Amino acid sequence: MVLLLAIYVTEIPGVDSGKYPVWVDGYVYFLSGKPIPQLYRWKEGTSPELVLRALGGMHELSYSPSIHALAYITKRGGKTIPAVYYPEKKVFLYQKKIKRNARDVSFSPDGKYVYFTLSGKNTDIYRWNLSTGAIEPVLQTPANERMMREVNGKKFYLSDVDGGKYQVFVMEEGKISQITRGEEVVDFAPSPDGKYLLVS
């Protein structure tokens, strides 16, 4: 795994394949391992350290600086579900109420919710209220939606409503607008103020 640090590139020792890197208090947390990825952390000048071994593996990773927690996808009871891990407290939360496979986890800016999508006839976006445990629908349309990222009151997401190719849309105060057109968008990242968008 190669990581770009400031203006130079360094390689994490002993890691051939790392995914979903996030910065947490001077450490890089990432997922690595086959066939069941697990959670590691690494600081420059040290060796990678296994932080968490989940029986269902860990897939995808999102960090909330507001509550110092990691959201991820794991497998339980034959389906994939969202989960939250608090590294400082060693506490876990699992959302077991869902009946379909989940993916695309991300935190709300305040850390109170975890956004995720549920697969089915159409893929829709939901959020998990970490205080009450409730699952709340955010966006349900005849199209497929993925990857909600909330920034500065704006909810960015992918939808295949435009000719079957995923494009970036934004929902603000109940109004939905299409941001990109043309080539299909695989991933994206809004700037902290929500004014700019990186797409790939």
mmCIF file of C-alpha atoms in Angstrom:
data_model
loop_
_atom_site.group_PDB
_atom_site.id
_atom_site.type_symbol
_atom_site.label_atom_id
_atom_site.label_comp_id
_atom_site.label_asym_id
_atom_site.label_seq_id
_atom_site.Cartn_x
_atom_site.Cartn_y
_atom_site.Cartn_z
ATOM 1 C CA MET A 1 0.000 0.000 0.000
ATOM 2 C CA VAL A 2 1.377 3.420 -0.980
ATOM 3 C CA LEU A 3 0.330 6.547 0.885
ATOM 4 C CA LEU A 4 0.924 10.157 -0.163
ATOM 5 C CA LEU A 5 2.139 12.189 2.822
ATOM 6 C CA ALA A 6 2.267 15.959 2.278
ATOM 7 C CA ILE A 7 4.804 16.350 -0.551
ATOM 8 C CA TYR A 8 6.387 12.914 -0.614
ATOM 9 C CA VAL A 9 5.361 9.288 -0.967
ATOM 10 C CA THR A 10 6.007 6.583 1.599
ATOM 11 C CA GLU A 11 5.132 2.907 1.675
ATOM 12 C CA ILE A 12 3.564 1.210 4.671
ATOM 13 C CA PRO A 13 5.888 -1.734 5.447
ATOM 14 C CA GLY A 14 4.505 -5.238 5.034
ATOM 15 C CA VAL A 15 1.225 -4.128 3.474
ATOM 16 C CA ASP A 16 0.606 -5.271 -0.097
ATOM 17 C CA SER A 17 -2.989 -4.160 -0.321
ATOM 18 C CA GLY A 18 -4.650 -1.554 1.881
ATOM 19 C CA LYS A 19 -8.044 0.079 1.372
ATOM 20 C CA TYR A 20 -10.126 2.963 2.727
ATOM 21 C CA PRO A 21 -7.340 4.852 4.573
ATOM 22 C CA VAL A 22 -8.476 7.483 7.086
ATOM 23 C CA TRP A 23 -6.451 9.807 9.349
ATOM 24 C CA VAL A 24 -7.156 9.512 13.086
ATOM 25 C CA ASP A 25 -5.004 11.362 15.661
ATOM 26 C CA GLY A 26 -1.725 10.943 13.800
ATOM 27 C CA TYR A 27 -2.438 7.367 12.710
ATOM 28 C CA VAL A 28 -3.593 6.012 9.381
ATOM 29 C CA TYR A 29 -6.356 3.449 9.863
ATOM 30 C CA PHE A 30 -6.963 1.130 6.925
ATOM 31 C CA LEU A 31 -8.391 -2.258 5.960
ATOM 32 C CA SER A 32 -6.140 -5.063 4.784
ATOM 33 C CA GLY A 33 -6.087 -8.840 4.480
ATOM 34 C CA LYS A 34 -7.571 -11.590 2.315
ATOM 35 C CA PRO A 35 -10.087 -13.132 2.148
ATOM 36 C CA ILE A 36 -11.421 -11.304 5.231
ATOM 37 C CA PRO A 37 -10.182 -7.689 5.581
ATOM 38 C CA GLN A 38 -9.425 -6.454 9.098
ATOM 39 C CA LEU A 39 -8.661 -3.073 10.665
ATOM 40 C CA TYR A 40 -5.050 -1.914 11.051
ATOM 41 C CA ARG A 41 -3.417 1.336 12.042
ATOM 42 C CA TRP A 42 0.000 2.734 11.224
ATOM 43 C CA LYS A 43 2.146 5.725 12.171
ATOM 44 C CA GLU A 44 5.243 6.727 10.217
ATOM 45 C CA GLY A 45 8.354 5.057 11.608
ATOM 46 C CA THR A 46 6.441 2.093 13.045
ATOM 47 C CA SER A 47 5.060 -1.224 11.821
ATOM 48 C CA PRO A 48 1.343 -1.695 11.064
ATOM 49 C CA GLU A 49 -0.686 -2.773 14.092
ATOM 50 C CA LEU A 50 -3.791 -4.962 13.990
ATOM 51 C CA VAL A 51 -6.515 -2.977 15.766
ATOM 52 C CA LEU A 52 -9.614 -5.043 15.243
ATOM 53 C CA ARG A 53 -10.380 -8.527 14.001
ATOM 54 C CA ALA A 54 -14.044 -8.759 12.994
ATOM 55 C CA LEU A 55 -15.468 -12.227 12.359
ATOM 56 C CA GLY A 56 -17.484 -10.918 9.439
ATOM 57 C CA GLY A 57 -14.568 -8.896 8.119
ATOM 58 C CA MET A 58 -14.587 -5.150 7.563
ATOM 59 C CA HIS A 59 -15.535 -3.525 4.286
ATOM 60 C CA GLU A 60 -15.478 0.239 3.695
ATOM 61 C CA LEU A 61 -14.471 2.748 6.340
ATOM 62 C CA SER A 62 -15.638 6.210 7.391
ATOM 63 C CA TYR A 63 -14.328 8.324 10.279
ATOM 64 C CA SER A 64 -16.175 10.936 12.344
ATOM 65 C CA PRO A 65 -13.900 13.443 14.122
ATOM 66 C CA SER A 66 -16.988 14.732 15.959
ATOM 67 C CA ILE A 67 -17.446 11.511 17.957
ATOM 68 C CA HIS A 68 -14.054 9.835 17.325
ATOM 69 C CA ALA A 69 -15.606 6.739 15.785
ATOM 70 C CA LEU A 70 -15.238 4.531 12.718
ATOM 71 C CA ALA A 71 -18.192 3.293 10.662
ATOM 72 C CA TYR A 72 -17.789 0.197 8.528
ATOM 73 C CA ILE A 73 -19.655 -2.642 6.826
ATOM 74 C CA THR A 74 -19.422 -6.174 8.220
ATOM 75 C CA LYS A 75 -21.157 -9.479 7.570
ATOM 76 C CA ARG A 76 -23.599 -10.875 10.130
ATOM 77 C CA GLY A 77 -26.238 -13.569 9.674
ATOM 78 C CA GLY A 78 -25.653 -13.927 5.946
ATOM 79 C CA LYS A 79 -26.024 -10.222 5.133
ATOM 80 C CA THR A 80 -23.876 -7.109 5.273
ATOM 81 C CA ILE A 81 -24.755 -4.549 7.957
ATOM 82 C CA PRO A 82 -23.412 -1.169 9.098
ATOM 83 C CA ALA A 83 -21.434 -1.038 12.336
ATOM 84 C CA VAL A 84 -19.652 1.614 14.402
ATOM 85 C CA TYR A 85 -16.468 1.195 16.452
ATOM 86 C CA TYR A 86 -15.240 3.670 19.087
ATOM 87 C CA PRO A 87 -11.444 3.044 19.333
ATOM 88 C CA GLU A 88 -10.988 4.964 22.603
ATOM 89 C CA LYS A 89 -13.850 3.194 24.391
ATOM 90 C CA LYS A 90 -13.515 -0.193 22.634
ATOM 91 C CA VAL A 91 -17.276 -0.044 22.127
ATOM 92 C CA PHE A 92 -19.229 -1.437 19.164
ATOM 93 C CA LEU A 93 -22.674 -0.689 17.760
ATOM 94 C CA TYR A 94 -24.345 -2.956 15.201
ATOM 95 C CA GLN A 95 -27.447 -2.240 13.118
ATOM 96 C CA LYS A 96 -29.133 -5.653 12.898
ATOM 97 C CA LYS A 97 -32.652 -4.512 11.989
ATOM 98 C CA ILE A 98 -32.057 -4.335 8.258
ATOM 99 C CA LYS A 99 -33.235 -7.178 6.018
ATOM 100 C CA ARG A 100 -31.154 -6.402 2.925
ATOM 101 C CA ASN A 101 -27.442 -5.949 2.253
ATOM 102 C CA ALA A 102 -25.957 -2.585 3.216
ATOM 103 C CA ARG A 103 -23.028 -0.679 1.693
ATOM 104 C CA ASP A 104 -21.663 2.854 1.209
ATOM 105 C CA VAL A 105 -21.320 3.931 4.856
ATOM 106 C CA SER A 106 -20.541 7.543 5.750
ATOM 107 C CA PHE A 107 -21.043 9.729 8.827
ATOM 108 C CA SER A 108 -23.088 12.898 9.012
ATOM 109 C CA PRO A 109 -20.863 15.898 9.901
ATOM 110 C CA ASP A 110 -22.058 15.908 13.524
ATOM 111 C CA GLY A 111 -21.537 12.155 13.932
ATOM 112 C CA LYS A 112 -25.159 11.589 14.958
ATOM 113 C CA TYR A 113 -26.064 9.536 11.887
ATOM 114 C CA VAL A 114 -24.517 6.921 9.627
ATOM 115 C CA TYR A 115 -25.699 7.031 6.022
ATOM 116 C CA PHE A 116 -25.836 3.777 4.073
ATOM 117 C CA THR A 117 -27.571 2.209 1.089
ATOM 118 C CA LEU A 118 -29.677 -0.945 0.999
ATOM 119 C CA SER A 119 -29.708 -3.177 -2.061
ATOM 120 C CA GLY A 120 -32.931 -4.462 -3.579
ATOM 121 C CA LYS A 121 -35.071 -3.817 -6.638
ATOM 122 C CA ASN A 122 -33.839 -0.263 -6.263
ATOM 123 C CA THR A 123 -30.953 0.873 -4.098
ATOM 124 C CA ASP A 124 -32.098 3.593 -1.713
ATOM 125 C CA ILE A 125 -30.348 5.726 0.920
ATOM 126 C CA TYR A 126 -31.083 5.490 4.636
ATOM 127 C CA ARG A 127 -29.541 6.842 7.794
ATOM 128 C CA TRP A 128 -28.985 5.161 11.151
ATOM 129 C CA ASN A 129 -29.727 7.330 14.189
ATOM 130 C CA LEU A 130 -26.971 6.350 16.631
ATOM 131 C CA SER A 131 -28.885 7.746 19.629
ATOM 132 C CA THR A 132 -32.173 5.925 19.076
ATOM 133 C CA GLY A 133 -31.068 3.051 16.831
ATOM 134 C CA ALA A 134 -33.803 3.961 14.351
ATOM 135 C CA ILE A 135 -33.431 3.540 10.594
ATOM 136 C CA GLU A 136 -34.735 6.572 8.725
ATOM 137 C CA PRO A 137 -35.232 6.816 4.933
ATOM 138 C CA VAL A 138 -33.364 9.720 3.344
ATOM 139 C CA LEU A 139 -33.908 9.183 -0.376
ATOM 140 C CA GLN A 140 -36.137 6.642 -2.116
ATOM 141 C CA THR A 141 -36.701 6.952 -5.868
ATOM 142 C CA PRO A 142 -37.274 4.598 -8.848
ATOM 143 C CA ALA A 143 -33.551 4.968 -9.646
ATOM 144 C CA ASN A 144 -30.545 3.557 -7.773
ATOM 145 C CA GLU A 145 -28.707 5.829 -5.349
ATOM 146 C CA ARG A 146 -25.306 5.393 -3.703
ATOM 147 C CA MET A 147 -22.654 7.118 -1.579
ATOM 148 C CA MET A 148 -24.279 9.944 0.344
ATOM 149 C CA ARG A 149 -21.831 12.588 1.588
ATOM 150 C CA GLU A 150 -23.244 15.424 3.690
ATOM 151 C CA VAL A 151 -21.307 18.696 3.770
ATOM 152 C CA ASN A 152 -22.395 22.124 4.977
ATOM 153 C CA GLY A 153 -26.096 21.255 4.832
ATOM 154 C CA LYS A 154 -25.837 19.727 1.360
ATOM 155 C CA LYS A 155 -26.350 15.998 0.734
ATOM 156 C CA PHE A 156 -24.327 14.814 -2.276
ATOM 157 C CA TYR A 157 -24.978 11.357 -3.737
ATOM 158 C CA LEU A 158 -24.739 9.228 -6.871
ATOM 159 C CA SER A 159 -27.797 8.256 -8.919
ATOM 160 C CA ASP A 160 -28.189 6.302 -12.167
ATOM 161 C CA VAL A 161 -31.343 8.189 -13.154
ATOM 162 C CA ASP A 162 -29.489 9.881 -16.043
ATOM 163 C CA GLY A 163 -29.361 7.179 -18.736
ATOM 164 C CA GLY A 164 -28.184 4.406 -16.424
ATOM 165 C CA LYS A 165 -24.821 6.059 -15.716
ATOM 166 C CA TYR A 166 -24.114 7.194 -12.161
ATOM 167 C CA GLN A 167 -23.909 10.974 -11.853
ATOM 168 C CA VAL A 168 -23.550 13.276 -8.851
ATOM 169 C CA PHE A 169 -26.679 14.932 -7.490
ATOM 170 C CA VAL A 170 -27.127 17.240 -4.522
ATOM 171 C CA MET A 171 -30.111 17.610 -2.202
ATOM 172 C CA GLU A 172 -30.386 20.900 -0.327
ATOM 173 C CA GLU A 173 -33.446 21.972 1.655
ATOM 174 C CA GLY A 174 -35.510 19.314 -0.118
ATOM 175 C CA LYS A 175 -34.491 20.468 -3.606
ATOM 176 C CA ILE A 176 -32.531 18.050 -5.829
ATOM 177 C CA SER A 177 -30.114 19.213 -8.549
ATOM 178 C CA GLN A 178 -27.867 17.273 -10.927
ATOM 179 C CA ILE A 179 -24.197 18.300 -10.713
ATOM 180 C CA THR A 180 -22.339 16.157 -13.279
ATOM 181 C CA ARG A 181 -23.210 14.905 -16.759
ATOM 182 C CA GLY A 182 -21.434 12.752 -19.320
ATOM 183 C CA GLU A 183 -18.895 10.165 -18.180
ATOM 184 C CA GLU A 184 -20.044 7.891 -15.369
ATOM 185 C CA VAL A 185 -18.824 8.888 -11.906
ATOM 186 C CA VAL A 186 -17.254 6.091 -9.839
ATOM 187 C CA ASP A 187 -16.417 8.063 -6.700
ATOM 188 C CA PHE A 188 -16.478 11.653 -5.493
ATOM 189 C CA ALA A 189 -15.519 13.906 -2.591
ATOM 190 C CA PRO A 190 -17.008 17.339 -1.836
ATOM 191 C CA SER A 191 -14.827 20.073 -0.348
ATOM 192 C CA PRO A 192 -15.424 20.951 3.347
ATOM 193 C CA ASP A 193 -17.495 24.005 2.370
ATOM 194 C CA GLY A 194 -19.498 22.103 -0.254
ATOM 195 C CA LYS A 195 -18.489 24.496 -3.048
ATOM 196 C CA TYR A 196 -16.197 22.133 -4.961
ATOM 197 C CA LEU A 197 -16.350 18.501 -5.974
ATOM 198 C CA LEU A 198 -13.647 15.976 -6.833
ATOM 199 C CA VAL A 199 -14.887 13.173 -9.102
ATOM 200 C CA SER A 200 -13.360 10.077 -10.666
#
